[in-house]
Structures are given as structure tokens and as C-alpha cells.
Amino acid sequence: MPTDAFLADCRARLAFDLLSNTWNAVVLWALREGPRRPVELRERIGGISSKVLTETLRRLQFNGLVDRQTDDDRPSRVEYQLTALGETLLSPIDAVGAWAFDYGDEVMAAQCRWASAGSTTQRHFDRGSQSCNMSENCQECPGE
């Protein structure tokens, strides 16, 4: 891989952008065993609204990762399935999942330590668009 592979307008960033949306990877993973109807996807995934699922499926279609299929006999029956291109992302998604399984406790412990420090950076972070979601005392931190 070239040394500037992560600079603006590069293909590596395209891949990271695709995987940075939480629901993209989750929906792709939910489709790994074959076609699913939207209701089946929502049940399998859990915690995703119909609106967000629809937006995610459209985004995945736009990027050529998912196909939408309708039944000619019943046009209201819609299923989604991975394209060949979408299937190529299953291995990287699995690798990220394995990394999260192996190191997730360490990441959460670091978040907890950071939240417990109560720095001005911490307070600024909590007021921003994201939050570490850790309590001030972090009594339930993993690994501590």
C-alpha cells in the first residue's frame, strides 16, 4: 500500500467511510447468510428504526454493496441481499469485530479512566456531538 493511501480522495478513505457508519457494517453483517426482508433485518439487528434501516439500505445500494429485489408476483415483497462487492467487506467487518472482542475491554477502560479524570477536555467532549457515555465515578469499568 502506498504511504499516502490515507490522504484525501484516496480509496482507503472510501473504505473507511463505508465502514465508519455503524449501521452499514451491521446491516451488511446481517445479510451475510442470504436475502432478508426489511422486517427480518430489523428483528435480526435490533435497535434500528425503519427510517434508519431504509436510509442505510439505500446508501448501501448506492455504493453497490446491496441489491434490492422485488417479487414480480407480489411487488410489495422486497428483499435485500449482498452483491459480490458487498460480500468482499465481510472479511474486514469480521476482522474489526474480532479486534473489538479482543480489545474492547481495554478501550472501555481507557474511556472510563479519561472520563474519571474530569479534565476540561473531558467536559468539552461531553458537550460535543459525541460522548464517552461513562459515569463520573466509573464503578463498572472493565479491567479495573
PDB file of C-alpha atoms in Angstrom:
ATOM      1  CA  MET A   1       0.000   0.000   0.000  1.00  0.00           C
ATOM      2  CA  PRO A   2       1.407   3.430  -0.890  1.00  0.00           C
ATOM      3  CA  THR A   3       2.428   5.647   2.031  1.00  0.00           C
ATOM      4  CA  ASP A   4      -0.163   8.296   1.120  1.00  0.00           C
ATOM      5  CA  ALA A   5      -3.003   5.753   0.997  1.00  0.00           C
ATOM      6  CA  PHE A   6      -4.964   7.545   3.721  1.00  0.00           C
ATOM      7  CA  LEU A   7      -4.806  11.065   2.337  1.00  0.00           C
ATOM      8  CA  ALA A   8      -7.815  12.937   0.932  1.00  0.00           C
ATOM      9  CA  ASP A   9      -9.619  11.431  -2.048  1.00  0.00           C
ATOM     10  CA  CYS A  10      -7.936   8.052  -1.756  1.00  0.00           C
ATOM     11  CA  ARG A  11      -9.556   4.647  -1.988  1.00  0.00           C
ATOM     12  CA  ALA A  12      -8.574   3.618   1.538  1.00  0.00           C
ATOM     13  CA  ARG A  13     -10.549   6.538   2.945  1.00  0.00           C
ATOM     14  CA  LEU A  14     -13.506   5.491   0.817  1.00  0.00           C
ATOM     15  CA  ALA A  15     -13.440   2.095   2.530  1.00  0.00           C
ATOM     16  CA  PHE A  16     -13.121   3.658   5.987  1.00  0.00           C
ATOM     17  CA  ASP A  17     -16.015   5.993   5.205  1.00  0.00           C
ATOM     18  CA  LEU A  18     -18.155   2.991   4.256  1.00  0.00           C
ATOM     19  CA  LEU A  19     -17.321   1.212   7.499  1.00  0.00           C
ATOM     20  CA  SER A  20     -17.418   4.262   9.768  1.00  0.00           C
ATOM     21  CA  ASN A  21     -21.206   4.390   9.667  1.00  0.00           C
ATOM     22  CA  THR A  22     -22.252   1.995  12.418  1.00  0.00           C
ATOM     23  CA  TRP A  23     -25.303   0.721  10.608  1.00  0.00           C
ATOM     24  CA  ASN A  24     -23.526  -0.018   7.311  1.00  0.00           C
ATOM     25  CA  ALA A  25     -21.404  -2.779   8.818  1.00  0.00           C
ATOM     26  CA  VAL A  26     -24.264  -4.089  10.965  1.00  0.00           C
ATOM     27  CA  VAL A  27     -26.654  -4.375   8.005  1.00  0.00           C
ATOM     28  CA  LEU A  28     -24.010  -5.958   5.775  1.00  0.00           C
ATOM     29  CA  TRP A  29     -23.255  -8.496   8.506  1.00  0.00           C
ATOM     30  CA  ALA A  30     -26.981  -9.238   8.963  1.00  0.00           C
ATOM     31  CA  LEU A  31     -27.237 -10.003   5.237  1.00  0.00           C
ATOM     32  CA  ARG A  32     -24.281 -12.398   5.179  1.00  0.00           C
ATOM     33  CA  GLU A  33     -26.456 -15.519   5.338  1.00  0.00           C
ATOM     34  CA  GLY A  34     -28.709 -14.531   2.450  1.00  0.00           C
ATOM     35  CA  PRO A  35     -31.561 -12.274   1.347  1.00  0.00           C
ATOM     36  CA  ARG A  36     -33.719 -10.680   4.014  1.00  0.00           C
ATOM     37  CA  ARG A  37     -36.887  -8.614   4.060  1.00  0.00           C
ATOM     38  CA  PRO A  38     -36.691  -5.278   5.890  1.00  0.00           C
ATOM     39  CA  VAL A  39     -38.802  -6.578   8.791  1.00  0.00           C
ATOM     40  CA  GLU A  40     -36.483  -9.569   9.162  1.00  0.00           C
ATOM     41  CA  LEU A  41     -33.466  -7.262   9.146  1.00  0.00           C
ATOM     42  CA  ARG A  42     -34.949  -5.059  11.873  1.00  0.00           C
ATOM     43  CA  GLU A  43     -35.701  -8.106  14.026  1.00  0.00           C
ATOM     44  CA  ARG A  44     -32.252  -9.574  13.462  1.00  0.00           C
ATOM     45  CA  ILE A  45     -30.391  -6.325  14.124  1.00  0.00           C
ATOM     46  CA  GLY A  46     -32.478  -4.819  16.920  1.00  0.00           C
ATOM     47  CA  GLY A  47     -32.295  -1.174  17.932  1.00  0.00           C
ATOM     48  CA  ILE A  48     -32.650   0.248  14.421  1.00  0.00           C
ATOM     49  CA  SER A  49     -35.659   2.275  13.310  1.00  0.00           C
ATOM     50  CA  SER A  50     -37.394   1.684   9.988  1.00  0.00           C
ATOM     51  CA  LYS A  51     -36.229   5.104   8.810  1.00  0.00           C
ATOM     52  CA  VAL A  52     -32.569   4.467   9.631  1.00  0.00           C
ATOM     53  CA  LEU A  53     -32.708   0.977   8.112  1.00  0.00           C
ATOM     54  CA  THR A  54     -34.195   2.383   4.895  1.00  0.00           C
ATOM     55  CA  GLU A  55     -31.547   5.124   4.725  1.00  0.00           C
ATOM     56  CA  THR A  56     -28.793   2.572   5.351  1.00  0.00           C
ATOM     57  CA  LEU A  57     -30.081   0.162   2.706  1.00  0.00           C
ATOM     58  CA  ARG A  58     -30.291   2.992   0.165  1.00  0.00           C
ATOM     59  CA  ARG A  59     -26.750   4.100   0.997  1.00  0.00           C
ATOM     60  CA  LEU A  60     -25.512   0.519   0.602  1.00  0.00           C
ATOM     61  CA  GLN A  61     -27.356   0.223  -2.734  1.00  0.00           C
ATOM     62  CA  PHE A  62     -25.818   3.499  -3.909  1.00  0.00           C
ATOM     63  CA  ASN A  63     -22.368   2.093  -3.144  1.00  0.00           C
ATOM     64  CA  GLY A  64     -23.086  -1.181  -4.957  1.00  0.00           C
ATOM     65  CA  LEU A  65     -22.936  -3.306  -1.810  1.00  0.00           C
ATOM     66  CA  VAL A  66     -26.592  -4.396  -1.624  1.00  0.00           C
ATOM     67  CA  ASP A  67     -29.246  -5.278  -4.198  1.00  0.00           C
ATOM     68  CA  ARG A  68     -32.960  -4.690  -3.748  1.00  0.00           C
ATOM     69  CA  GLN A  69     -35.150  -7.425  -5.196  1.00  0.00           C
ATOM     70  CA  THR A  70     -38.910  -7.394  -5.667  1.00  0.00           C
ATOM     71  CA  ASP A  71     -41.151 -10.368  -6.346  1.00  0.00           C
ATOM     72  CA  ASP A  72     -42.880  -9.949  -9.736  1.00  0.00           C
ATOM     73  CA  ASP A  73     -45.980 -11.698  -8.386  1.00  0.00           C
ATOM     74  CA  ARG A  74     -46.048  -9.598  -5.232  1.00  0.00           C
ATOM     75  CA  PRO A  75     -44.452  -6.175  -5.813  1.00  0.00           C
ATOM     76  CA  SER A  76     -44.876  -5.275  -2.133  1.00  0.00           C
ATOM     77  CA  ARG A  77     -42.485  -8.098  -1.179  1.00  0.00           C
ATOM     78  CA  VAL A  78     -38.993  -6.638  -1.103  1.00  0.00           C
ATOM     79  CA  GLU A  79     -35.777  -8.389  -0.139  1.00  0.00           C
ATOM     80  CA  TYR A  80     -32.234  -7.158   0.126  1.00  0.00           C
ATOM     81  CA  GLN A  81     -29.117  -9.179  -0.478  1.00  0.00           C
ATOM     82  CA  LEU A  82     -25.396  -8.617  -0.651  1.00  0.00           C
ATOM     83  CA  THR A  83     -23.790  -8.065  -4.009  1.00  0.00           C
ATOM     84  CA  ALA A  84     -20.474  -9.721  -4.810  1.00  0.00           C
ATOM     85  CA  LEU A  85     -18.849  -6.407  -3.883  1.00  0.00           C
ATOM     86  CA  GLY A  86     -20.742  -6.330  -0.570  1.00  0.00           C
ATOM     87  CA  GLU A  87     -19.535  -9.841   0.231  1.00  0.00           C
ATOM     88  CA  THR A  88     -15.941  -8.648  -0.058  1.00  0.00           C
ATOM     89  CA  LEU A  89     -16.489  -6.417   3.002  1.00  0.00           C
ATOM     90  CA  LEU A  90     -17.499  -9.321   5.258  1.00  0.00           C
ATOM     91  CA  SER A  91     -13.900 -10.290   5.947  1.00  0.00           C
ATOM     92  CA  PRO A  92     -12.844  -6.763   7.038  1.00  0.00           C
ATOM     93  CA  ILE A  93     -16.013  -6.447   9.153  1.00  0.00           C
ATOM     94  CA  ASP A  94     -15.240  -9.791  10.779  1.00  0.00           C
ATOM     95  CA  ALA A  95     -11.659  -8.644  11.445  1.00  0.00           C
ATOM     96  CA  VAL A  96     -12.870  -5.434  13.112  1.00  0.00           C
ATOM     97  CA  GLY A  97     -15.351  -7.468  15.166  1.00  0.00           C
ATOM     98  CA  ALA A  98     -12.582  -9.835  16.282  1.00  0.00           C
ATOM     99  CA  TRP A  99     -10.422  -6.845  17.227  1.00  0.00           C
ATOM    100  CA  ALA A 100     -13.319  -5.380  19.237  1.00  0.00           C
ATOM    101  CA  PHE A 101     -13.822  -8.711  21.009  1.00  0.00           C
ATOM    102  CA  ASP A 102     -10.104  -8.923  21.861  1.00  0.00           C
ATOM    103  CA  TYR A 103      -9.538  -5.275  22.822  1.00  0.00           C
ATOM    104  CA  GLY A 104     -12.968  -3.795  23.608  1.00  0.00           C
ATOM    105  CA  ASP A 105     -12.456  -4.051  27.371  1.00  0.00           C
ATOM    106  CA  GLU A 106      -9.187  -2.110  27.078  1.00  0.00           C
ATOM    107  CA  VAL A 107     -10.873   0.619  25.034  1.00  0.00           C
ATOM    108  CA  MET A 108     -13.744   0.898  27.513  1.00  0.00           C
ATOM    109  CA  ALA A 109     -11.286   1.027  30.437  1.00  0.00           C
ATOM    110  CA  ALA A 110      -9.397   3.848  28.705  1.00  0.00           C
ATOM    111  CA  GLN A 111     -12.678   5.721  28.166  1.00  0.00           C
ATOM    112  CA  CYS A 112     -13.529   5.252  31.813  1.00  0.00           C
ATOM    113  CA  ARG A 113     -10.124   6.482  33.005  1.00  0.00           C
ATOM    114  CA  TRP A 114     -10.460   9.503  30.761  1.00  0.00           C
ATOM    115  CA  ALA A 115     -13.979  10.244  31.998  1.00  0.00           C
ATOM    116  CA  SER A 116     -12.852   9.862  35.619  1.00  0.00           C
ATOM    117  CA  ALA A 117     -10.064  12.390  35.124  1.00  0.00           C
ATOM    118  CA  GLY A 118     -12.667  15.134  34.713  1.00  0.00           C
ATOM    119  CA  SER A 119     -10.386  17.299  32.612  1.00  0.00           C
ATOM    120  CA  THR A 120     -11.620  20.350  30.713  1.00  0.00           C
ATOM    121  CA  THR A 121     -11.071  18.320  27.561  1.00  0.00           C
ATOM    122  CA  GLN A 122     -13.402  15.688  29.012  1.00  0.00           C
ATOM    123  CA  ARG A 123     -16.093  18.243  29.812  1.00  0.00           C
ATOM    124  CA  HIS A 124     -15.784  19.722  26.317  1.00  0.00           C
ATOM    125  CA  PHE A 125     -16.087  16.243  24.789  1.00  0.00           C
ATOM    126  CA  ASP A 126     -19.279  15.523  26.753  1.00  0.00           C
ATOM    127  CA  ARG A 127     -20.871  18.730  25.456  1.00  0.00           C
ATOM    128  CA  GLY A 128     -19.971  17.942  21.850  1.00  0.00           C
ATOM    129  CA  SER A 129     -21.772  15.756  19.362  1.00  0.00           C
ATOM    130  CA  GLN A 130     -20.315  12.600  20.917  1.00  0.00           C
ATOM    131  CA  SER A 131     -19.911  11.395  24.449  1.00  0.00           C
ATOM    132  CA  CYS A 132     -17.943   8.660  26.090  1.00  0.00           C
ATOM    133  CA  ASN A 133     -21.137   7.622  27.948  1.00  0.00           C
ATOM    134  CA  MET A 134     -19.186   6.790  31.080  1.00  0.00           C
ATOM    135  CA  SER A 135     -20.321   7.795  34.528  1.00  0.00           C
ATOM    136  CA  GLU A 136     -18.204  10.206  36.508  1.00  0.00           C
ATOM    137  CA  ASN A 137     -17.112   7.543  39.006  1.00  0.00           C
ATOM    138  CA  CYS A 138     -16.903   4.652  36.533  1.00  0.00           C
ATOM    139  CA  GLN A 139     -17.656   1.962  39.109  1.00  0.00           C
ATOM    140  CA  GLU A 140     -18.246  -0.641  36.417  1.00  0.00           C
ATOM    141  CA  CYS A 141     -15.135  -0.141  34.328  1.00  0.00           C
ATOM    142  CA  PRO A 142     -13.846  -3.345  32.788  1.00  0.00           C
ATOM    143  CA  GLY A 143     -10.420  -4.429  33.894  1.00  0.00           C
ATOM    144  CA  GLU A 144     -10.308  -2.252  36.999  1.00  0.00           C
TER     145      GLU A 144
END
